[in-house]
């Protein structure tokens, strides 16, 4: 790509990760190399089974993988997770410095910010170190204004109605 842009998918509605995966799927089909780093995810989800079918053009790497919800963690568990993420973040920096992909997705990076595992300054540094031809997608609720200001495209997903509010659990292949 001659010029890549920074996209942010945020808001309280469903679909931020799904939109990023859709963009990645389209890009892989167009011959682009896609790397998605997923922050704070631990449960198995369908994309982990689908992406390997794309012939190596799309890779998912999980960072700060955890089975617990952040709010259920003790302070020592949070501190351990923060230390681990700081070490794992080096793989993101390596992808950026080596220009290892055309599309870089930082899925749920906002959750890592809100959990104080990363700072806004660290995320802005990742954006600033992006090679000019690399597209970067950041997802997660409540994107800080400093990140929105750096983005070229911002989409806000807004929930108007959701069946989970009526007690429907996350369904395999749809929400997980």
PDB file of C-alpha atoms in Angstrom:
ATOM      1  CA  UNK A   1       0.000   0.000   0.000  1.00  0.00           C
ATOM      2  CA  UNK A   2       1.244   3.432  -0.823  1.00  0.00           C
ATOM      3  CA  UNK A   3      -0.391   4.999   2.224  1.00  0.00           C
ATOM      4  CA  UNK A   4      -1.967   3.312   5.206  1.00  0.00           C
ATOM      5  CA  UNK A   5      -4.463   4.939   7.534  1.00  0.00           C
ATOM      6  CA  UNK A   6      -5.289   4.642  11.224  1.00  0.00           C
ATOM      7  CA  UNK A   7      -8.806   3.402  11.933  1.00  0.00           C
ATOM      8  CA  UNK A   8     -10.529   3.243  15.320  1.00  0.00           C
ATOM      9  CA  UNK A   9     -13.636   1.157  16.016  1.00  0.00           C
ATOM     10  CA  UNK A  10     -15.080   2.160  19.379  1.00  0.00           C
ATOM     11  CA  UNK A  11     -18.374   2.500  21.236  1.00  0.00           C
ATOM     12  CA  UNK A  12     -20.580   0.353  23.461  1.00  0.00           C
ATOM     13  CA  UNK A  13     -22.173  -1.615  20.632  1.00  0.00           C
ATOM     14  CA  UNK A  14     -21.424  -5.062  19.293  1.00  0.00           C
ATOM     15  CA  UNK A  15     -19.221  -5.370  16.238  1.00  0.00           C
ATOM     16  CA  UNK A  16     -15.841  -3.730  16.830  1.00  0.00           C
ATOM     17  CA  UNK A  17     -13.816  -6.934  16.636  1.00  0.00           C
ATOM     18  CA  UNK A  18     -16.135  -8.304  13.947  1.00  0.00           C
ATOM     19  CA  UNK A  19     -15.539  -5.206  11.780  1.00  0.00           C
ATOM     20  CA  UNK A  20     -11.775  -5.527  12.235  1.00  0.00           C
ATOM     21  CA  UNK A  21     -11.921  -9.219  11.332  1.00  0.00           C
ATOM     22  CA  UNK A  22     -14.012  -8.400   8.263  1.00  0.00           C
ATOM     23  CA  UNK A  23     -11.473  -5.830   7.109  1.00  0.00           C
ATOM     24  CA  UNK A  24      -8.692  -8.357   7.722  1.00  0.00           C
ATOM     25  CA  UNK A  25     -10.534 -11.054   5.784  1.00  0.00           C
ATOM     26  CA  UNK A  26     -11.073  -8.701   2.834  1.00  0.00           C
ATOM     27  CA  UNK A  27      -7.424  -7.587   2.945  1.00  0.00           C
ATOM     28  CA  UNK A  28      -6.127 -11.176   3.051  1.00  0.00           C
ATOM     29  CA  UNK A  29      -8.309 -11.947   0.046  1.00  0.00           C
ATOM     30  CA  UNK A  30      -6.744  -8.958  -1.693  1.00  0.00           C
ATOM     31  CA  UNK A  31      -3.275 -10.405  -1.164  1.00  0.00           C
ATOM     32  CA  UNK A  32      -2.315  -8.335   1.877  1.00  0.00           C
ATOM     33  CA  UNK A  33      -0.550  -9.698   4.965  1.00  0.00           C
ATOM     34  CA  UNK A  34      -2.631  -9.179   8.134  1.00  0.00           C
ATOM     35  CA  UNK A  35      -1.550  -9.480  11.768  1.00  0.00           C
ATOM     36  CA  UNK A  36      -4.116  -9.109  14.551  1.00  0.00           C
ATOM     37  CA  UNK A  37      -2.962  -8.740  18.135  1.00  0.00           C
ATOM     38  CA  UNK A  38      -5.833  -9.486  20.534  1.00  0.00           C
ATOM     39  CA  UNK A  39      -5.488  -7.964  23.997  1.00  0.00           C
ATOM     40  CA  UNK A  40      -6.974  -9.545  27.150  1.00  0.00           C
ATOM     41  CA  UNK A  41      -8.813 -12.348  25.383  1.00  0.00           C
ATOM     42  CA  UNK A  42      -8.605 -15.858  26.721  1.00  0.00           C
ATOM     43  CA  UNK A  43     -11.724 -17.716  25.708  1.00  0.00           C
ATOM     44  CA  UNK A  44     -11.581 -19.650  22.465  1.00  0.00           C
ATOM     45  CA  UNK A  45     -13.437 -17.936  19.627  1.00  0.00           C
ATOM     46  CA  UNK A  46     -14.256 -18.920  16.069  1.00  0.00           C
ATOM     47  CA  UNK A  47     -11.754 -16.638  14.354  1.00  0.00           C
ATOM     48  CA  UNK A  48      -8.927 -18.717  15.845  1.00  0.00           C
ATOM     49  CA  UNK A  49     -10.215 -21.648  13.760  1.00  0.00           C
ATOM     50  CA  UNK A  50     -11.098 -19.645  10.620  1.00  0.00           C
ATOM     51  CA  UNK A  51      -7.961 -17.564  10.141  1.00  0.00           C
ATOM     52  CA  UNK A  52      -5.601 -20.535   9.543  1.00  0.00           C
ATOM     53  CA  UNK A  53      -7.715 -21.396   6.469  1.00  0.00           C
ATOM     54  CA  UNK A  54      -6.498 -18.192   4.776  1.00  0.00           C
ATOM     55  CA  UNK A  55      -3.169 -19.658   3.723  1.00  0.00           C
ATOM     56  CA  UNK A  56      -0.927 -17.756   6.114  1.00  0.00           C
ATOM     57  CA  UNK A  57      -2.036 -14.267   5.063  1.00  0.00           C
ATOM     58  CA  UNK A  58      -3.793 -13.600   8.377  1.00  0.00           C
ATOM     59  CA  UNK A  59      -2.276 -14.286  11.772  1.00  0.00           C
ATOM     60  CA  UNK A  60      -3.773 -13.799  15.257  1.00  0.00           C
ATOM     61  CA  UNK A  61      -1.513 -13.345  18.276  1.00  0.00           C
ATOM     62  CA  UNK A  62      -2.946 -12.997  21.757  1.00  0.00           C
ATOM     63  CA  UNK A  63      -1.361 -10.667  24.311  1.00  0.00           C
ATOM     64  CA  UNK A  64      -2.087 -10.602  28.055  1.00  0.00           C
ATOM     65  CA  UNK A  65      -4.246 -13.648  27.511  1.00  0.00           C
ATOM     66  CA  UNK A  66      -6.448 -14.296  30.523  1.00  0.00           C
ATOM     67  CA  UNK A  67      -9.444 -16.429  31.421  1.00  0.00           C
ATOM     68  CA  UNK A  68     -10.598 -13.994  34.130  1.00  0.00           C
ATOM     69  CA  UNK A  69     -12.533 -10.809  33.634  1.00  0.00           C
ATOM     70  CA  UNK A  70     -10.414  -7.835  34.609  1.00  0.00           C
ATOM     71  CA  UNK A  71     -12.801  -6.804  37.406  1.00  0.00           C
ATOM     72  CA  UNK A  72     -12.469 -10.239  39.045  1.00  0.00           C
ATOM     73  CA  UNK A  73      -8.668 -10.057  39.297  1.00  0.00           C
ATOM     74  CA  UNK A  74      -6.719  -9.314  42.458  1.00  0.00           C
ATOM     75  CA  UNK A  75      -4.099  -6.532  42.510  1.00  0.00           C
ATOM     76  CA  UNK A  76      -1.202  -9.047  42.293  1.00  0.00           C
ATOM     77  CA  UNK A  77      -2.877 -10.735  39.298  1.00  0.00           C
ATOM     78  CA  UNK A  78      -3.313  -7.364  37.578  1.00  0.00           C
ATOM     79  CA  UNK A  79       0.305  -6.451  38.262  1.00  0.00           C
ATOM     80  CA  UNK A  80       1.498  -9.792  36.847  1.00  0.00           C
ATOM     81  CA  UNK A  81      -0.680  -9.270  33.765  1.00  0.00           C
ATOM     82  CA  UNK A  82       0.729  -5.758  33.298  1.00  0.00           C
ATOM     83  CA  UNK A  83       4.316  -7.040  33.493  1.00  0.00           C
ATOM     84  CA  UNK A  84       3.550  -9.821  31.027  1.00  0.00           C
ATOM     85  CA  UNK A  85       1.882  -7.412  28.602  1.00  0.00           C
ATOM     86  CA  UNK A  86       4.849  -5.045  28.737  1.00  0.00           C
ATOM     87  CA  UNK A  87       7.099  -7.943  27.674  1.00  0.00           C
ATOM     88  CA  UNK A  88       4.662  -9.188  25.014  1.00  0.00           C
ATOM     89  CA  UNK A  89       4.237  -5.682  23.596  1.00  0.00           C
ATOM     90  CA  UNK A  90       7.729  -6.041  22.174  1.00  0.00           C
ATOM     91  CA  UNK A  91       6.261  -8.323  19.499  1.00  0.00           C
ATOM     92  CA  UNK A  92       4.000  -5.453  18.333  1.00  0.00           C
ATOM     93  CA  UNK A  93       6.983  -3.103  18.215  1.00  0.00           C
ATOM     94  CA  UNK A  94       8.932  -5.701  16.212  1.00  0.00           C
ATOM     95  CA  UNK A  95       6.115  -6.005  13.656  1.00  0.00           C
ATOM     96  CA  UNK A  96       6.076  -2.217  13.315  1.00  0.00           C
ATOM     97  CA  UNK A  97       9.838  -1.766  13.024  1.00  0.00           C
ATOM     98  CA  UNK A  98      10.222  -4.696  10.597  1.00  0.00           C
ATOM     99  CA  UNK A  99       7.168  -3.593   8.582  1.00  0.00           C
ATOM    100  CA  UNK A 100       6.010  -7.231   8.790  1.00  0.00           C
ATOM    101  CA  UNK A 101       2.450  -6.744   7.549  1.00  0.00           C
ATOM    102  CA  UNK A 102       0.186  -4.535   5.487  1.00  0.00           C
ATOM    103  CA  UNK A 103      -2.672  -4.460   8.001  1.00  0.00           C
ATOM    104  CA  UNK A 104      -2.036  -4.354  11.764  1.00  0.00           C
ATOM    105  CA  UNK A 105      -5.045  -4.824  14.029  1.00  0.00           C
ATOM    106  CA  UNK A 106      -4.774  -4.020  17.747  1.00  0.00           C
ATOM    107  CA  UNK A 107      -7.995  -5.618  18.953  1.00  0.00           C
ATOM    108  CA  UNK A 108      -9.273  -4.492  22.366  1.00  0.00           C
ATOM    109  CA  UNK A 109      -6.240  -2.310  22.956  1.00  0.00           C
ATOM    110  CA  UNK A 110      -8.628   0.172  24.615  1.00  0.00           C
ATOM    111  CA  UNK A 111      -9.416  -2.471  27.263  1.00  0.00           C
ATOM    112  CA  UNK A 112      -5.698  -2.677  28.063  1.00  0.00           C
ATOM    113  CA  UNK A 113      -5.680   1.120  28.369  1.00  0.00           C
ATOM    114  CA  UNK A 114      -8.689   1.243  30.664  1.00  0.00           C
ATOM    115  CA  UNK A 115      -7.195  -1.515  32.807  1.00  0.00           C
ATOM    116  CA  UNK A 116      -4.065   0.638  33.152  1.00  0.00           C
ATOM    117  CA  UNK A 117      -1.943  -2.097  31.585  1.00  0.00           C
ATOM    118  CA  UNK A 118      -0.863   0.421  28.929  1.00  0.00           C
ATOM    119  CA  UNK A 119      -0.792   4.197  28.826  1.00  0.00           C
ATOM    120  CA  UNK A 120      -2.221   6.479  26.172  1.00  0.00           C
ATOM    121  CA  UNK A 121       1.336   7.621  25.559  1.00  0.00           C
ATOM    122  CA  UNK A 122       2.437   4.042  24.786  1.00  0.00           C
ATOM    123  CA  UNK A 123      -0.436   3.557  22.338  1.00  0.00           C
ATOM    124  CA  UNK A 124       0.297   6.893  20.657  1.00  0.00           C
ATOM    125  CA  UNK A 125       3.938   5.786  20.314  1.00  0.00           C
ATOM    126  CA  UNK A 126       2.760   2.625  18.519  1.00  0.00           C
ATOM    127  CA  UNK A 127       0.675   4.749  16.147  1.00  0.00           C
ATOM    128  CA  UNK A 128       3.594   7.117  15.531  1.00  0.00           C
ATOM    129  CA  UNK A 129       5.977   4.226  14.759  1.00  0.00           C
ATOM    130  CA  UNK A 130       3.666   2.820  12.074  1.00  0.00           C
ATOM    131  CA  UNK A 131       5.326   2.637   8.661  1.00  0.00           C
ATOM    132  CA  UNK A 132       3.577   4.939   6.120  1.00  0.00           C
ATOM    133  CA  UNK A 133       2.181   2.055   4.038  1.00  0.00           C
ATOM    134  CA  UNK A 134       0.742   0.076   6.966  1.00  0.00           C
ATOM    135  CA  UNK A 135      -2.968   0.272   7.813  1.00  0.00           C
ATOM    136  CA  UNK A 136      -3.576   0.176  11.592  1.00  0.00           C
ATOM    137  CA  UNK A 137      -6.903  -0.663  13.222  1.00  0.00           C
ATOM    138  CA  UNK A 138      -7.491  -0.154  16.961  1.00  0.00           C
ATOM    139  CA  UNK A 139     -10.618  -1.449  18.674  1.00  0.00           C
ATOM    140  CA  UNK A 140     -12.304  -1.160  22.048  1.00  0.00           C
ATOM    141  CA  UNK A 141     -14.773   0.856  24.058  1.00  0.00           C
ATOM    142  CA  UNK A 142     -14.191   4.437  25.137  1.00  0.00           C
ATOM    143  CA  UNK A 143     -11.258   5.341  22.923  1.00  0.00           C
ATOM    144  CA  UNK A 144      -9.442   8.318  24.487  1.00  0.00           C
ATOM    145  CA  UNK A 145      -9.671  11.649  22.688  1.00  0.00           C
ATOM    146  CA  UNK A 146      -5.900  11.702  22.066  1.00  0.00           C
ATOM    147  CA  UNK A 147      -6.181   8.466  20.073  1.00  0.00           C
ATOM    148  CA  UNK A 148      -9.281   9.651  18.214  1.00  0.00           C
ATOM    149  CA  UNK A 149      -7.361  12.789  17.210  1.00  0.00           C
ATOM    150  CA  UNK A 150      -4.577  10.665  15.653  1.00  0.00           C
ATOM    151  CA  UNK A 151      -7.017   8.457  13.723  1.00  0.00           C
ATOM    152  CA  UNK A 152      -7.931   9.004  10.092  1.00  0.00           C
ATOM    153  CA  UNK A 153     -11.226   7.125  10.472  1.00  0.00           C
ATOM    154  CA  UNK A 154     -13.336   6.671  13.613  1.00  0.00           C
ATOM    155  CA  UNK A 155     -16.416   4.468  13.717  1.00  0.00           C
ATOM    156  CA  UNK A 156     -18.565   4.345  16.834  1.00  0.00           C
ATOM    157  CA  UNK A 157     -20.667   1.239  17.345  1.00  0.00           C
ATOM    158  CA  UNK A 158     -23.740   2.165  19.370  1.00  0.00           C
ATOM    159  CA  UNK A 159     -26.034  -0.382  20.971  1.00  0.00           C
ATOM    160  CA  UNK A 160     -29.705   0.336  20.387  1.00  0.00           C
ATOM    161  CA  UNK A 161     -30.962  -3.124  21.345  1.00  0.00           C
ATOM    162  CA  UNK A 162     -29.228  -6.386  22.245  1.00  0.00           C
ATOM    163  CA  UNK A 163     -30.672  -9.837  22.919  1.00  0.00           C
ATOM    164  CA  UNK A 164     -28.042 -10.415  25.625  1.00  0.00           C
ATOM    165  CA  UNK A 165     -29.993  -7.885  27.726  1.00  0.00           C
ATOM    166  CA  UNK A 166     -32.844 -10.426  27.662  1.00  0.00           C
ATOM    167  CA  UNK A 167     -30.523 -13.127  29.007  1.00  0.00           C
ATOM    168  CA  UNK A 168     -29.280 -14.728  25.773  1.00  0.00           C
ATOM    169  CA  UNK A 169     -25.714 -15.961  26.430  1.00  0.00           C
ATOM    170  CA  UNK A 170     -22.829 -15.528  23.970  1.00  0.00           C
ATOM    171  CA  UNK A 171     -23.333 -17.997  21.138  1.00  0.00           C
ATOM    172  CA  UNK A 172     -20.622 -20.074  19.457  1.00  0.00           C
ATOM    173  CA  UNK A 173     -19.776 -18.702  16.038  1.00  0.00           C
ATOM    174  CA  UNK A 174     -21.697 -15.468  16.616  1.00  0.00           C
ATOM    175  CA  UNK A 175     -20.299 -13.760  19.733  1.00  0.00           C
ATOM    176  CA  UNK A 176     -17.509 -16.231  20.446  1.00  0.00           C
TER     177      UNK A 176
END
